[in-house]
Short mmCIF file of C-alpha atoms and ligand atoms in Angstrom, two decimals:
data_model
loop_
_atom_site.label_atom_id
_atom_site.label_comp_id
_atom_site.label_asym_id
_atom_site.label_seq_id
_atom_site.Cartn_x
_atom_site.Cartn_y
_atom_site.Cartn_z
CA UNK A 1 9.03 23.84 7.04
CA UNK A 2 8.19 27.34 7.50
CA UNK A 3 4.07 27.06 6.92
CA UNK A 4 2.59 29.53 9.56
CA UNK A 5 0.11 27.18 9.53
CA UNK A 6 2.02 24.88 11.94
CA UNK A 7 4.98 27.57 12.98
CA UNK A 8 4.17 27.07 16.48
CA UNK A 9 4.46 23.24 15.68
CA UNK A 10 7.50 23.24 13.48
CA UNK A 11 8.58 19.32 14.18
CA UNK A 12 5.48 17.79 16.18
CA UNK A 13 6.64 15.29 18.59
CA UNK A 14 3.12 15.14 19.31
CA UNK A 15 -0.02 14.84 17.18
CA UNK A 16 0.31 16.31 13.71
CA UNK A 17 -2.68 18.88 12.74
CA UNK A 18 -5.17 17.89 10.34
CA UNK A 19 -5.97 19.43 7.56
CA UNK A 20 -9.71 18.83 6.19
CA UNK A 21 -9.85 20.87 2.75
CA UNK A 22 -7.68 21.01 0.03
CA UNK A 23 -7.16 24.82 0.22
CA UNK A 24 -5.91 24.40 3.60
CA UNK A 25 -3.49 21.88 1.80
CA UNK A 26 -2.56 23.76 -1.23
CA UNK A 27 -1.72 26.62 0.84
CA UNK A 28 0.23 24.84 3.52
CA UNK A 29 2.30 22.60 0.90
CA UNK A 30 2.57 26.23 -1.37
CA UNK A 31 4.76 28.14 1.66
CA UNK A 32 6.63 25.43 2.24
CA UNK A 33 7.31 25.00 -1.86
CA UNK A 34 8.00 28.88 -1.94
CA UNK A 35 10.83 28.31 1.17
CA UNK A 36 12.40 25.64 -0.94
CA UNK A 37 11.23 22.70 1.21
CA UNK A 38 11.19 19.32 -0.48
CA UNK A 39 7.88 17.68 0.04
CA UNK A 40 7.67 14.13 1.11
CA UNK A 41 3.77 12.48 0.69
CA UNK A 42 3.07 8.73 2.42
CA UNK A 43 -0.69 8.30 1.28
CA UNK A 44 -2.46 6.06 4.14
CA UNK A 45 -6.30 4.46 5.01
CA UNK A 46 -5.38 5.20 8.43
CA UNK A 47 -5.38 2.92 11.66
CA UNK A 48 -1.87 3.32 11.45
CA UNK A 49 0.79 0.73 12.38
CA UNK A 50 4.63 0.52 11.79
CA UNK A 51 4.17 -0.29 8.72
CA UNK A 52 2.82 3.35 7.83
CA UNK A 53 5.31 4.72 9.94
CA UNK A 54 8.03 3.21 8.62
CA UNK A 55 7.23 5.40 5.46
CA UNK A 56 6.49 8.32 7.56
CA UNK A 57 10.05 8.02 9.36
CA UNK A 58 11.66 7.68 5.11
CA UNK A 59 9.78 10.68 4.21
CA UNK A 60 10.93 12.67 7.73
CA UNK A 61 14.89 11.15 6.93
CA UNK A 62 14.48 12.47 3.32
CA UNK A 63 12.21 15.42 3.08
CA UNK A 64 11.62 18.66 4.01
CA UNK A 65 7.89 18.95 4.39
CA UNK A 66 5.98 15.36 5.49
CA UNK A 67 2.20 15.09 4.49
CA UNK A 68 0.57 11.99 5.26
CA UNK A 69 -2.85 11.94 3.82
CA UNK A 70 -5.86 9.53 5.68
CA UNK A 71 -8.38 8.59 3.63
CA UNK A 72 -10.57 5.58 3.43
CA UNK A 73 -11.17 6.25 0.10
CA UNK A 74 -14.60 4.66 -1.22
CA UNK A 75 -14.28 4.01 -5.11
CA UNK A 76 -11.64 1.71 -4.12
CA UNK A 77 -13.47 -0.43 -2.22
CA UNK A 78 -16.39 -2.77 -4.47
CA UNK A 79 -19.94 -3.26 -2.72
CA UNK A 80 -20.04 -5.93 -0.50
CA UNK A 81 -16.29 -4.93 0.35
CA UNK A 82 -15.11 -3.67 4.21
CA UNK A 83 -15.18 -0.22 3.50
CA UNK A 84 -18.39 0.64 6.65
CA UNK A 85 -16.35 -1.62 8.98
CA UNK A 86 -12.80 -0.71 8.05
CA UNK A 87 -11.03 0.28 10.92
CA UNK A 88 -10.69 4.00 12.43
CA UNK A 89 -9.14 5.91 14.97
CA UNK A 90 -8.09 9.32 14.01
CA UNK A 91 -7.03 10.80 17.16
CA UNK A 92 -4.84 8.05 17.87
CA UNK A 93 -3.35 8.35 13.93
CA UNK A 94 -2.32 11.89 14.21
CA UNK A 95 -0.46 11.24 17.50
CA UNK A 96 1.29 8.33 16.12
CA UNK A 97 1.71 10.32 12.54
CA UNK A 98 3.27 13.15 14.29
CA UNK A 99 5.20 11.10 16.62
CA UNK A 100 7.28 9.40 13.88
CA UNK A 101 7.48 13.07 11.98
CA UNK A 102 4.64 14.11 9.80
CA UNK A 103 4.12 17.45 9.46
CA UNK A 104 0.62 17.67 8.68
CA UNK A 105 -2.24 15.04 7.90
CA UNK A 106 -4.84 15.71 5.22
CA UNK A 107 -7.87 14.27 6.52
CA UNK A 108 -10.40 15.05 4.05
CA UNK A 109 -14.63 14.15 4.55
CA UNK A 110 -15.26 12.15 1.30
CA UNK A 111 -17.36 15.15 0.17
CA UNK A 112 -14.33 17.39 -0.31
CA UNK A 113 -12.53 14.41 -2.36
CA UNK A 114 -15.67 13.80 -4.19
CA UNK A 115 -18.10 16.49 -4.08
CA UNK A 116 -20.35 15.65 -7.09
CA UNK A 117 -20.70 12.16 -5.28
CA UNK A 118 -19.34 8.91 -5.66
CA UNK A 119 -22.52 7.96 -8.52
CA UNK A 120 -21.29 11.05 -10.52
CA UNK A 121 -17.36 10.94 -10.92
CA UNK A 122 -16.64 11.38 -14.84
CA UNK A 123 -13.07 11.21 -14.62
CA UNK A 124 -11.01 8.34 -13.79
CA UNK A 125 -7.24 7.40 -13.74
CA UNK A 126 -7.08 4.33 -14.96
CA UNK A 127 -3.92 1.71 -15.74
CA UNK A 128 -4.93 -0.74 -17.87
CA UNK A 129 -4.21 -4.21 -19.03
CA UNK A 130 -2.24 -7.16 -17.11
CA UNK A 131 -1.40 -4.73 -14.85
CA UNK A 132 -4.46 -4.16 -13.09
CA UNK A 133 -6.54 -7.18 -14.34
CA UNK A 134 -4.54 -10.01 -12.62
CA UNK A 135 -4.09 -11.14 -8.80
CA UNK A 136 -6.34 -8.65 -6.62
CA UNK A 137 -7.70 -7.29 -10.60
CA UNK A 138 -9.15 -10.92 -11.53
CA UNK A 139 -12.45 -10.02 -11.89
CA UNK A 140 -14.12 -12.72 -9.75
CA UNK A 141 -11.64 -10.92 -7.02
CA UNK A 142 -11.57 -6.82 -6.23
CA UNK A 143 -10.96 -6.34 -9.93
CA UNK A 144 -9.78 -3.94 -11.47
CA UNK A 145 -12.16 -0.88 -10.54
CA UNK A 146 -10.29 -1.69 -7.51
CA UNK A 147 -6.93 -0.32 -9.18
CA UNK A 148 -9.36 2.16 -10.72
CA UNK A 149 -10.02 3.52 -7.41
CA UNK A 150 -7.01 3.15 -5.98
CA UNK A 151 -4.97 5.53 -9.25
CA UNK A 152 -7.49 8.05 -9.38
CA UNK A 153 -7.11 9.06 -5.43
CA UNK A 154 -3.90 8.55 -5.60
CA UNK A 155 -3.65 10.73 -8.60
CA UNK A 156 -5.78 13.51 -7.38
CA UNK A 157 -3.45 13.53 -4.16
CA UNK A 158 -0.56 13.86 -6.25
CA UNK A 159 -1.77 16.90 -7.68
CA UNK A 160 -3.17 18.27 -4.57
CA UNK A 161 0.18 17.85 -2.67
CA UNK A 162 2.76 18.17 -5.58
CA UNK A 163 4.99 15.74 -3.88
CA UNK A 164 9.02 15.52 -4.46
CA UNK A 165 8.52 11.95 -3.46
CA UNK A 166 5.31 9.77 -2.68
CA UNK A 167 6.11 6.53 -0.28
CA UNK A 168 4.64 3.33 -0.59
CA UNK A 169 4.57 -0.51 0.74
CA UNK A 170 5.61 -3.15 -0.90
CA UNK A 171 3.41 -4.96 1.58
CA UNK A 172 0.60 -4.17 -1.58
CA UNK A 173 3.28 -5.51 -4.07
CA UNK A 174 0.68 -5.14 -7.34
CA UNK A 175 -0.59 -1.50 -6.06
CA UNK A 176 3.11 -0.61 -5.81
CA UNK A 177 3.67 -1.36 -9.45
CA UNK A 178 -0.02 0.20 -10.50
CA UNK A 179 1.37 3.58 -9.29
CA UNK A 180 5.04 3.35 -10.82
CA UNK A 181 3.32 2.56 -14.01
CA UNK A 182 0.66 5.50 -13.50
CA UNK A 183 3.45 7.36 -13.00
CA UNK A 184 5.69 6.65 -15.57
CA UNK A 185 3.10 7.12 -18.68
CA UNK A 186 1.31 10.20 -16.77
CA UNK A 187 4.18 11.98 -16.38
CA UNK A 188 3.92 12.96 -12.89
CA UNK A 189 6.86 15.05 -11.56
CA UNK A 190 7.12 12.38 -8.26
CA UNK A 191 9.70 9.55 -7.28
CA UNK A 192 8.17 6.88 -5.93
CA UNK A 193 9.81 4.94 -3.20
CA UNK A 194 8.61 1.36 -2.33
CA UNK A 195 9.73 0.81 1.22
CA UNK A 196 9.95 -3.18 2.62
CA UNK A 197 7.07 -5.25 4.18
CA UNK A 198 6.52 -4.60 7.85
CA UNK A 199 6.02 -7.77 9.90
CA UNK A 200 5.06 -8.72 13.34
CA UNK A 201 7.75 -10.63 15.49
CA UNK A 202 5.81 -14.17 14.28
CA UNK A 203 5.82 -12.89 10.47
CA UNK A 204 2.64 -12.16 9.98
CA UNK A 205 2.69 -9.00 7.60
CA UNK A 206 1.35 -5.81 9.31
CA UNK A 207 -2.00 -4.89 8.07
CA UNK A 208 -4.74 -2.35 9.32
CA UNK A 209 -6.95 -5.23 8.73
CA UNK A 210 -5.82 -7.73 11.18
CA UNK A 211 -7.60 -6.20 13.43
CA UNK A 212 -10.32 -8.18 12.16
CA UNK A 213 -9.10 -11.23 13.60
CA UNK A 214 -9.71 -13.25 16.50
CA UNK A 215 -6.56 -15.20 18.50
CA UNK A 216 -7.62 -18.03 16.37
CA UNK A 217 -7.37 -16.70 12.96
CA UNK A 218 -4.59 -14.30 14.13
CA UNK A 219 -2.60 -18.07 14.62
CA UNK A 220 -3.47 -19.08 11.74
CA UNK A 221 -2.98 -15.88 9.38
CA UNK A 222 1.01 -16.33 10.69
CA UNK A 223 0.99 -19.38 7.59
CA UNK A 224 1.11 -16.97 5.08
CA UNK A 225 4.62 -15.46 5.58
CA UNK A 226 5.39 -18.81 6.49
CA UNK A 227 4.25 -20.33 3.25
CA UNK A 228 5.76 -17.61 1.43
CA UNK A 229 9.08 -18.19 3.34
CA UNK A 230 8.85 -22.03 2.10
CA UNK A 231 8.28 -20.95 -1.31
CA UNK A 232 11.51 -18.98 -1.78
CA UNK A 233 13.73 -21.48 -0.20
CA UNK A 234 11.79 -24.34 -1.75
CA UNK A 235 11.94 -22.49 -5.23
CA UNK A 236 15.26 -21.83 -4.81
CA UNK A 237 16.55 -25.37 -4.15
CA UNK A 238 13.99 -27.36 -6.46
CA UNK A 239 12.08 -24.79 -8.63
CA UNK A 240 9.26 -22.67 -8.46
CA UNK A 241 6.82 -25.04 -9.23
CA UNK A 242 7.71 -27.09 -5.68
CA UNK A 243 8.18 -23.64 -4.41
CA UNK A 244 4.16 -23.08 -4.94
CA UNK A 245 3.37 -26.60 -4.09
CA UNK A 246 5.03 -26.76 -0.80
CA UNK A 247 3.35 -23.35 0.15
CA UNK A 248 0.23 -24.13 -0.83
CA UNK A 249 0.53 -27.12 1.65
CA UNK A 250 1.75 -24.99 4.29
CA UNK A 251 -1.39 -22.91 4.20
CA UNK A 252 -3.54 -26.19 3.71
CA UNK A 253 -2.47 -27.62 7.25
CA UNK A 254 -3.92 -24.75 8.89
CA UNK A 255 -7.01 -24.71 6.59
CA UNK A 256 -6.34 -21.92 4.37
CA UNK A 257 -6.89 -22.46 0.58
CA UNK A 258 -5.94 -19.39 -1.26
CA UNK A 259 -7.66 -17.05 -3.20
CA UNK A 260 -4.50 -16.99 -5.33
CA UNK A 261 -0.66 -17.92 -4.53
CA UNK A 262 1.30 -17.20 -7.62
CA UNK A 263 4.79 -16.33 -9.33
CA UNK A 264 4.95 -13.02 -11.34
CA UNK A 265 7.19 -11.23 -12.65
CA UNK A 266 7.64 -8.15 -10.48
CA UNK A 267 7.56 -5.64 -12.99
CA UNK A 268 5.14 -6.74 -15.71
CA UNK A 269 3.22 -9.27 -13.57
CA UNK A 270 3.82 -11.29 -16.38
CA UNK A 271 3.44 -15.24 -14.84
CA UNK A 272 6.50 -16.86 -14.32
CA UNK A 273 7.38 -20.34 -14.02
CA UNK A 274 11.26 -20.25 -13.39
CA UNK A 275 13.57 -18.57 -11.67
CA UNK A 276 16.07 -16.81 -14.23
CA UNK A 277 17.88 -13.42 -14.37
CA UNK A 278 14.76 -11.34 -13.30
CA UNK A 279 13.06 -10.31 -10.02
CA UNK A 280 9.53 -12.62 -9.29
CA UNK A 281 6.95 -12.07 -6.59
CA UNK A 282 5.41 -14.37 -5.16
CA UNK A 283 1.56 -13.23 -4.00
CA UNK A 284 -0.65 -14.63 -2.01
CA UNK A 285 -4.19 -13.75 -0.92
CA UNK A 286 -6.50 -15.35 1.52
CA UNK A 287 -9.51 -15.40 3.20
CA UNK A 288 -8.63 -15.92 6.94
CA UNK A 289 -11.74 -16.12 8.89
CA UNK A 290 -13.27 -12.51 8.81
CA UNK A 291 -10.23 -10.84 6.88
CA UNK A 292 -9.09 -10.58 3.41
CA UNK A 293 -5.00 -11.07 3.98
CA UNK A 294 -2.28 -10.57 1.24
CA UNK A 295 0.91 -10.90 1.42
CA UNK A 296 4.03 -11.36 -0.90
CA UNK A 297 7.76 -11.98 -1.19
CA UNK A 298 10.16 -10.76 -3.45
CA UNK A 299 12.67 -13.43 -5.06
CA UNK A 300 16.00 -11.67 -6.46
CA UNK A 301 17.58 -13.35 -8.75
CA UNK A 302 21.09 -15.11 -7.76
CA UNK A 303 23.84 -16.50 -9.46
CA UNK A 304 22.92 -20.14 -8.12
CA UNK A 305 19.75 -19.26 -10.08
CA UNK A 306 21.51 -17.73 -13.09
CA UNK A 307 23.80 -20.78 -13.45
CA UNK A 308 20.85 -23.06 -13.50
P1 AMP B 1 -3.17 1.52 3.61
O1 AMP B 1 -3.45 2.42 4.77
O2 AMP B 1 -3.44 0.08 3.88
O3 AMP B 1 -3.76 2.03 2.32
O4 AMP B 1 -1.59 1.58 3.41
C1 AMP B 1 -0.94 2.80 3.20
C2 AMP B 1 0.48 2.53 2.76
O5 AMP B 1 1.15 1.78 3.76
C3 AMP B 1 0.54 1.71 1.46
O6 AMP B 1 1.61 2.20 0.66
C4 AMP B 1 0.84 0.33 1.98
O7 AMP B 1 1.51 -0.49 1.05
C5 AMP B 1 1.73 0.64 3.16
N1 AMP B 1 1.73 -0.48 4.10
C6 AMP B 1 0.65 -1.14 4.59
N2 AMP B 1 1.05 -2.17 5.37
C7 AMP B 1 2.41 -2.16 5.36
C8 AMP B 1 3.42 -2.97 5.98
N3 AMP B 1 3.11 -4.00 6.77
N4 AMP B 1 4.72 -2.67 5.73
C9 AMP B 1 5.04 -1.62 4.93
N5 AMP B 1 4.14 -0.82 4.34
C10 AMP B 1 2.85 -1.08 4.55
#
């Protein structure tokens, strides 16, 4: 990266500089285009854990140029959702950011994402259909103005940063395959990479929102990799339909009742009730105490299952 923007900084080992406007960005991401640089872009909410910087530290391994963007971005979140309590810590994220090889943060106020307001945005990017309308898009859940939000940032990034590649968790399994599609029918010069779930030495998926929880929920939250755990090796010995059952029990002995635990095909999100010769996810959401948890796990097919 040869930005004089950050040629005193070439490879932080310490916090990465924020940029706030998208000129600054354009311009920084433009020298290092001009130079040749490959461009690696890991789009965040900040309060980063290793999670996030497991995609940083992809993008650094891969990429010329790493931008990590932080922004809570309201028009994903719906009205009586987190968004004035989600957690934030920016000096901390642009140590850890640059620690683990970003080369600059875009940490925009929502004004410069959204400067007409958030009552007066005309355009949207929207992915319609299954896609966004099931799981986390059932309307009597986030729905899908949730994907809604979550394309047209994304989107708007995307142009903004004119990424080689653009990183992602599969942690958010259904957001994962909102963006490939987006990406696919839009056309957008990008690869996407969808990097493995994150977890904390007793399972329990990384998430900027456990910080939500108290020791007691934090316990209890670990039954959802567990039950997912259960549900691949019960699937894959008896079905999918024990699978489900015997993780729905799992979470029912610590009290949790799901929002959703399903099988879906994990391109289409098509539902699934057998395990044949394609990929299925099984999702879960819950509400665990004070925080909205999801979770997933991703059942390959094998040739026990294609015999079957
Ligand atoms: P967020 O800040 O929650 O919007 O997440 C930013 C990116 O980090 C998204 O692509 C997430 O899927 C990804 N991510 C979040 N949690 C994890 C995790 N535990 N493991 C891997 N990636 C994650």
């Amino acid at each position: 990266m040869n930005s004089n923007l950050l040629a005193d900084n070439p490879r932080p080992t310490v916090a990465a500089p924020a940029l706030r406007t998208k000129a600054e960005l354009r311009a920084a991401v433009a020298e290092a285009k001009r130079a040749g640089e490959t461009v690696g872009f890991v789009p965040t909410m900040g309060y980063l854990h290793d999670g996030h910087l497991s995609l940083i530290r992809a993008a650094r391994a891969e990429c010329d140029l790493v931008v990590m963007s932080l922004f809570v971005n309201p028009t994903q979140f719906g009205a009586s959702a987190d968004l004035d309590r989600y957690p934030r810590d920016e000096e901390r994220d642009l140590r850890l950011a640059g620690e683990a090889g970003a080369d600059l943060v875009f940490a925009p106020a929502v004004e410069e994402i959204y400067p007409n307001g958030l009552k007066d945005i005309a355009t949207y990017v929207e992915v319609t259909g299954q896609l966004t309308g099931v799981l986390d898009g059932d309307p009597s859940r986030r729905g899908p103005e949730h994907f809604r939000g979550v394309t047209t940032v994304v989107a708007k990034l995307f142009n903004l940063v004119g990424p080689d590649v653009a990183y992602f968790g599969q942690k958010d399994a259904q957001q994962a395959v909102v963006i490939r599609r987006m990406v696919r029918d839009l056309d957008f010069p990008v690869r996407i990479e969808v990097l493995p779930t994150v977890r904390e030495p007793d399972g329990l998926a990384m998430s900027s929102r456990n910080a939500y929880l108290g020791p007691e929920d934090r316990q209890r939250a670990t039954a959802l990799n567990r039950a997912l755990a259960t549900a691949e090796r019960r699937a894959r010995e008896g079905g999918l339909g024990i699978g489900l059952e015997s993780a729905r029990r799992e979470l029912a002995a610590v009290g949790i009742e799901p929002e959703y635990l399903e099988a879906r095909d994990a391109e289409t999100l098509e539902p699934v009730h057998a395990l044949e010769d394609r990929p299925v996810l099984v999702l879960v959401a819950a509400q665990v105490g004070p925080a909205r948890l999801i979770d997933n796990v991703l059942i390959r097919p094998t040739k026990a299952n294609l015999q079957s």
